[in-house]
Amino acid sequence: MTKITIKAKPLSALLLAVGLSGCGGDVNTNSDYTAVDPTVPVSDWKLVWSDEFSGSAIDQRKWTFEVDCRGGGNQEKQCYTDSAENAFVSNGTLKIVAKPAADGSPQPYTSARLNTKYQGDWKYGRIEVRAKAPSGQGSWPAIWMMPTDEVYGGWPKSGEIDIFEAVNLKTVNAEGVVEANVHGTLHYGRDFPNNSNSGKSYTLPGNANPADSFNTYAIEWQEGEIRWYVNDYLYQTQQASRVRTNSRGELIGLSHRGWFAEYFDRVTGKLETQWNAAPFDQRFYLILNLAVGGNWPENVNNLGIDAAAFANGQTFEIDWVRVYECQSNPNNGKGCETIRAGYLDSETLVTGKAPIPSPPSTGVAQNLVIFDGTPNPNWPAWDCCGGSTPALVQDDSRGQVYEFLVGPQPTVNGFITRLAFIKDPAGTPSPFDASPLIENGSISFDMQVVSPPSNAASTWMFKVESNDNTTFVELPITASSEGIAPVTGQWQTFTFPLKMLDEAGLDLSAIDVIMIFPAWDTGNGAVYRVDNVKIAQPTEFPELVIFNNGGNTDWPMWDCCGGSTPIEVLDADVNALTAEFSVGATPTVLGFNSRAPFGGGEPFDAAALLAEGVVQFSVKVVNAPANPSSTWMFKIEAAGGDSAVELPLSAGNAGQAPVTGQWATYTFSLQSLFDAGLDISAIDVLMVFPAWDTGSGAVFRMHDVRIFNPNAVNSEITIFRDAVNADWTLWDCCAGSVPKVVDADAPYGKVAQFEVLGSPETVLGFLAKKDVAFDASALLANGSVSFDMRVVSAPSNPNSSWLFKIESSGAATAVELPLASGNNGQAPVTGEWQRYRFSLQSLFDAGLDISDINVLMVFPAWGTGQGAVYQIDNVEISNN
């Protein structure tokens, strides 16, 4: 018995009746628009299957009747039969007829549905059907395809391709609009009811209606792309999603949002999302049917079913069905494209419903303040649907706070960081990666209800969304840690632990909406104020700087027993003050001591740093001990010497002992010191020394001595401030000039100066040294590339324009922008210093791999810059 496939139509299909329009994305194509003349048949298309319906009966070697009264999974009102009254061939066409059923039948109408399953199925090609559609309220003809083998799971996980559908053709609504739309749709994604579909409608030129005459409906289907045609006009393109990766191969987003597949991997057994040709990379068979009524046609146009329209039957007439294979490459279907210029533009390319992969977590724990009296331009206050504008008002006890209101129109209010809602020119979409805060972090805010909703049964809600609503969590506000309901007139704090939100299904890595509101359609009359909105850990990691370009008075340099006086010495290699220690004939140990009376008397509590914290410092041996058998040691003590750990210094540098004349960094994890017995809550002495009584003659220096969590430090870089960063250079790409550092007087001091000498043309800026690049991933949410610039002499060409360009290693990715776009559209003014800022989010969205930045350029447009002299200072990539 033939397996019956239920074709479900979600409620969202109702939108198609009024005509979905595709919207474009960041899409590149290698298609040659001149390769095909769409008015001329393509020679590489080979006919591999067809039915011209030239006989006197339906060819059952090609077609199977589906017989059932299930309503197609869409509450349709027909029984499908194999009766000749519902499907027959005559005069060279196939007729599928929907007509009233006999009294007492399970459904009020009968019709037919034919398929080619197990008799004709294809993977890629051109499928053409020439047909004349039926009309009338309740009519629903379809030409569509389903997978022969559901390798990715049941509907719609293995996909559905709708070549042609129409509902209620020729009906006229109260405004006099005649229904004439045809639709092409893909179904895919997750299990019902979380399935996805995407598509587009099309109307014939002039006043032509698909029910008036025959038209040719076709798709061209190749690996990763499907195109829809009516009478050879390409009106819709859909493509597989394309992922973006960074230099480490990690998923960071989509360059095109198209279809996707979700299925259990047969090897790992895990449910996985795939952004590739799946599920439309398998064999599909063809279906022709005429439904009556159902969820879609009965809920649009004039509603219901017009019995008079079906009294004498409605006929879906098919002239022929033809399937072609592309001979250029039958394996992927590519090489026979019937395309036109612009077929991937915003009018034709449809944006799909693929979930956007979250960028990988940076692992860097950072707090986010969304509002604390000063608006965050990246996170504006927002009324979703009610038409109000959240207002900054003066609160007697709080200063500036945001006030929200709810009117008769149902709405939700809160804060959002999505492009469509950011109006401040300084703002940029900044989804927040809260995943490093999962253990101790929370979303919290203070709220005061000024006026409660007029509906006494209304409840207050909290909702947070992530990654463009790919995931969300909605909870009653009483689910907060405080467990309280709002009290009118009182300021109250509400805290939602991130761990709780994670367990409820929220993707913490890209939080982009936070909402506080009375339950939908119950909030009319509510007025409330919000303050102190943040995503944060309750405490920051402590850090102790013992010595960095100078000493800490609470932790002075110290010679235990030898009688020397350690001194501060400027070391040319690090261009900073360092602590210098000397060992004489008397045995001793040396280092830094916080104990009274030597130091401040307050030990350092590093307990909060146990998991990730380190003791770290740099050492250079100036003169080695006279005893060649001496070994260098590290010792740390706590609580007045009650606990201590002593180790070879080389244990902090992969077993490498100090080399005379060379700086080396030594790192000891607090976890290892704790495991060895150190009381890390009361550290008070840190020592480095040659082994006891073996160090005579030794002189050594220490620098950058601290106890801290390296993962809690923002990953920022200053490329130029008074001098160029040691890992970067001033750079003239092509003209041979030598950019230089000059004195620009206060307040800028030393700045980088660039000159455009003339021919050959050039671009100038800052270039990282070989094998050096900066990873700005940790700064994506709020960071920017910024610098100050002054034009000393303008280009001699008055039409020259200034540009900013930034690249990743090897120019693998690059973004070039007008310089003025970094200063609210203001072009440089000769003789004036101006500040320029380009958000990392905007550069990322434009295609830059921010994990691998190694070139930053500012220059007059190519071929127009002769005579330009300009200066740049304070170049940084930071959370500024």
Short mmCIF file of N, CA and C in Angstrom, two decimals, residues 794-859:
data_model
loop_
_atom_site.label_atom_id
_atom_site.label_comp_id
_atom_site.label_asym_id
_atom_site.label_seq_id
_atom_site.Cartn_x
_atom_site.Cartn_y
_atom_site.Cartn_z
N ALA A 794 46.23 69.42 2.72
CA ALA A 794 45.24 68.65 1.97
C ALA A 794 45.81 68.20 0.64
N PRO A 795 45.26 67.14 0.03
CA PRO A 795 45.70 66.74 -1.30
C PRO A 795 45.50 67.90 -2.28
N SER A 796 46.37 67.99 -3.27
CA SER A 796 46.24 69.06 -4.27
C SER A 796 44.99 68.88 -5.13
N ASN A 797 44.50 67.66 -5.22
CA ASN A 797 43.26 67.39 -5.96
C ASN A 797 42.07 67.73 -5.07
N PRO A 798 41.30 68.78 -5.39
CA PRO A 798 40.20 69.18 -4.51
C PRO A 798 39.08 68.16 -4.44
N ASN A 799 39.04 67.19 -5.37
CA ASN A 799 37.99 66.18 -5.37
C ASN A 799 38.39 64.91 -4.63
N SER A 800 39.58 64.94 -4.03
CA SER A 800 40.02 63.76 -3.30
C SER A 800 39.12 63.52 -2.09
N SER A 801 38.92 62.26 -1.76
CA SER A 801 38.17 61.91 -0.55
C SER A 801 39.02 61.00 0.32
N TRP A 802 38.79 61.07 1.64
CA TRP A 802 39.60 60.31 2.59
C TRP A 802 38.92 58.98 2.90
N LEU A 803 39.75 57.93 3.03
CA LEU A 803 39.23 56.59 3.25
C LEU A 803 39.90 55.94 4.46
N PHE A 804 39.18 55.00 5.04
CA PHE A 804 39.69 54.16 6.12
C PHE A 804 39.57 52.72 5.66
N LYS A 805 40.62 51.92 5.87
CA LYS A 805 40.58 50.51 5.48
C LYS A 805 41.25 49.67 6.55
N ILE A 806 40.69 48.50 6.80
CA ILE A 806 41.23 47.58 7.80
C ILE A 806 41.20 46.18 7.22
N GLU A 807 42.26 45.40 7.47
CA GLU A 807 42.38 44.08 6.86
C GLU A 807 42.78 43.04 7.90
N SER A 808 42.48 41.78 7.59
CA SER A 808 43.02 40.66 8.35
C SER A 808 44.25 40.13 7.62
N SER A 809 44.93 39.16 8.20
CA SER A 809 46.20 38.68 7.66
C SER A 809 46.06 38.26 6.21
N GLY A 810 47.04 38.68 5.40
CA GLY A 810 47.04 38.33 4.00
C GLY A 810 45.90 38.93 3.21
N ALA A 811 45.25 39.95 3.79
CA ALA A 811 44.07 40.58 3.16
C ALA A 811 42.97 39.56 2.89
N ALA A 812 42.90 38.51 3.73
CA ALA A 812 41.86 37.50 3.56
C ALA A 812 40.48 38.11 3.67
N THR A 813 40.34 39.07 4.57
CA THR A 813 39.11 39.87 4.64
C THR A 813 39.51 41.32 4.79
N ALA A 814 38.66 42.22 4.32
CA ALA A 814 38.97 43.65 4.41
C ALA A 814 37.68 44.45 4.35
N VAL A 815 37.71 45.62 4.98
CA VAL A 815 36.58 46.55 4.91
C VAL A 815 37.15 47.93 4.63
N GLU A 816 36.61 48.60 3.61
CA GLU A 816 37.01 49.96 3.26
C GLU A 816 35.80 50.87 3.35
N LEU A 817 35.96 52.01 4.04
CA LEU A 817 34.84 52.92 4.30
C LEU A 817 35.30 54.36 4.11
N PRO A 818 34.37 55.26 3.81
CA PRO A 818 34.73 56.68 3.87
C PRO A 818 35.17 57.03 5.28
N LEU A 819 36.25 57.77 5.41
CA LEU A 819 36.72 58.15 6.74
C LEU A 819 35.65 58.90 7.51
N ALA A 820 34.86 59.68 6.81
CA ALA A 820 33.84 60.49 7.47
C ALA A 820 32.81 59.65 8.20
N SER A 821 32.63 58.38 7.78
CA SER A 821 31.63 57.55 8.44
C SER A 821 32.03 57.22 9.87
N GLY A 822 33.31 57.46 10.23
CA GLY A 822 33.74 57.27 11.60
C GLY A 822 33.61 58.52 12.45
N ASN A 823 33.03 59.58 11.88
CA ASN A 823 32.90 60.85 12.61
C ASN A 823 31.57 61.51 12.24
N ASN A 824 30.51 60.72 12.31
CA ASN A 824 29.16 61.23 12.06
C ASN A 824 29.05 61.95 10.72
N GLY A 825 29.75 61.43 9.71
CA GLY A 825 29.66 61.99 8.38
C GLY A 825 30.51 63.22 8.14
N GLN A 826 31.33 63.62 9.12
CA GLN A 826 32.14 64.83 8.99
C GLN A 826 33.48 64.50 8.32
N ALA A 827 33.74 65.11 7.19
CA ALA A 827 35.02 64.92 6.51
C ALA A 827 36.12 65.67 7.24
N PRO A 828 37.38 65.27 7.05
CA PRO A 828 38.48 65.97 7.72
C PRO A 828 38.52 67.45 7.34
N VAL A 829 38.87 68.27 8.31
CA VAL A 829 39.06 69.71 8.10
C VAL A 829 40.54 70.01 8.29
N THR A 830 41.17 70.57 7.28
CA THR A 830 42.62 70.82 7.33
C THR A 830 42.97 71.68 8.55
N GLY A 831 43.97 71.19 9.29
CA GLY A 831 44.46 71.92 10.46
C GLY A 831 43.76 71.57 11.75
N GLU A 832 42.70 70.76 11.72
CA GLU A 832 41.95 70.43 12.94
C GLU A 832 42.10 68.95 13.28
N TRP A 833 42.34 68.70 14.57
CA TRP A 833 42.33 67.32 15.05
C TRP A 833 40.87 66.86 15.16
N GLN A 834 40.61 65.64 14.69
CA GLN A 834 39.27 65.07 14.78
C GLN A 834 39.38 63.61 15.21
N ARG A 835 38.36 63.18 15.94
CA ARG A 835 38.34 61.80 16.45
C ARG A 835 37.48 60.93 15.55
N TYR A 836 37.98 59.73 15.21
CA TYR A 836 37.26 58.79 14.36
C TYR A 836 37.07 57.48 15.11
N ARG A 837 35.88 56.91 14.97
CA ARG A 837 35.56 55.67 15.68
C ARG A 837 34.75 54.75 14.77
N PHE A 838 35.21 53.50 14.61
CA PHE A 838 34.52 52.50 13.81
C PHE A 838 34.24 51.30 14.70
N SER A 839 32.96 51.02 14.95
CA SER A 839 32.63 49.93 15.87
C SER A 839 33.06 48.59 15.28
N LEU A 840 33.56 47.72 16.13
CA LEU A 840 33.96 46.40 15.67
C LEU A 840 32.75 45.63 15.14
N GLN A 841 31.57 45.86 15.73
CA GLN A 841 30.39 45.16 15.26
C GLN A 841 30.09 45.51 13.82
N SER A 842 30.21 46.82 13.47
CA SER A 842 29.93 47.22 12.09
C SER A 842 30.98 46.66 11.14
N LEU A 843 32.23 46.60 11.56
CA LEU A 843 33.28 46.03 10.72
C LEU A 843 33.07 44.53 10.55
N PHE A 844 32.68 43.87 11.63
CA PHE A 844 32.38 42.44 11.59
C PHE A 844 31.22 42.17 10.64
N ASP A 845 30.16 42.99 10.76
CA ASP A 845 28.99 42.81 9.91
C ASP A 845 29.33 43.05 8.43
N ALA A 846 30.33 43.89 8.19
CA ALA A 846 30.75 44.17 6.81
C ALA A 846 31.69 43.10 6.27
N GLY A 847 32.03 42.10 7.09
CA GLY A 847 32.81 40.96 6.61
C GLY A 847 34.21 40.82 7.16
N LEU A 848 34.64 41.70 8.07
CA LEU A 848 36.01 41.60 8.59
C LEU A 848 36.14 40.47 9.59
N ASP A 849 37.20 39.69 9.45
CA ASP A 849 37.54 38.68 10.46
C ASP A 849 38.25 39.41 11.59
N ILE A 850 37.52 39.75 12.64
CA ILE A 850 38.10 40.57 13.71
C ILE A 850 39.03 39.77 14.61
N SER A 851 39.12 38.46 14.40
CA SER A 851 40.04 37.66 15.21
C SER A 851 41.46 37.70 14.66
N ASP A 852 41.69 38.46 13.57
CA ASP A 852 42.97 38.34 12.86
C ASP A 852 43.36 39.67 12.21
N ILE A 853 43.24 40.78 12.94
CA ILE A 853 43.49 42.10 12.36
C ILE A 853 45.00 42.37 12.29
N ASN A 854 45.48 42.79 11.11
CA ASN A 854 46.92 43.09 11.03
C ASN A 854 47.27 44.29 10.16
N VAL A 855 46.28 44.99 9.60
CA VAL A 855 46.55 46.21 8.84
C VAL A 855 45.46 47.22 9.14
N LEU A 856 45.87 48.47 9.36
CA LEU A 856 44.94 49.57 9.57
C LEU A 856 45.46 50.75 8.74
N MET A 857 44.63 51.28 7.84
CA MET A 857 45.08 52.30 6.90
C MET A 857 44.15 53.51 6.88
N VAL A 858 44.74 54.69 6.70
CA VAL A 858 44.01 55.93 6.46
C VAL A 858 44.72 56.63 5.32
N PHE A 859 43.97 57.07 4.27
CA PHE A 859 44.65 57.60 3.08
C PHE A 859 43.66 58.33 2.19
#
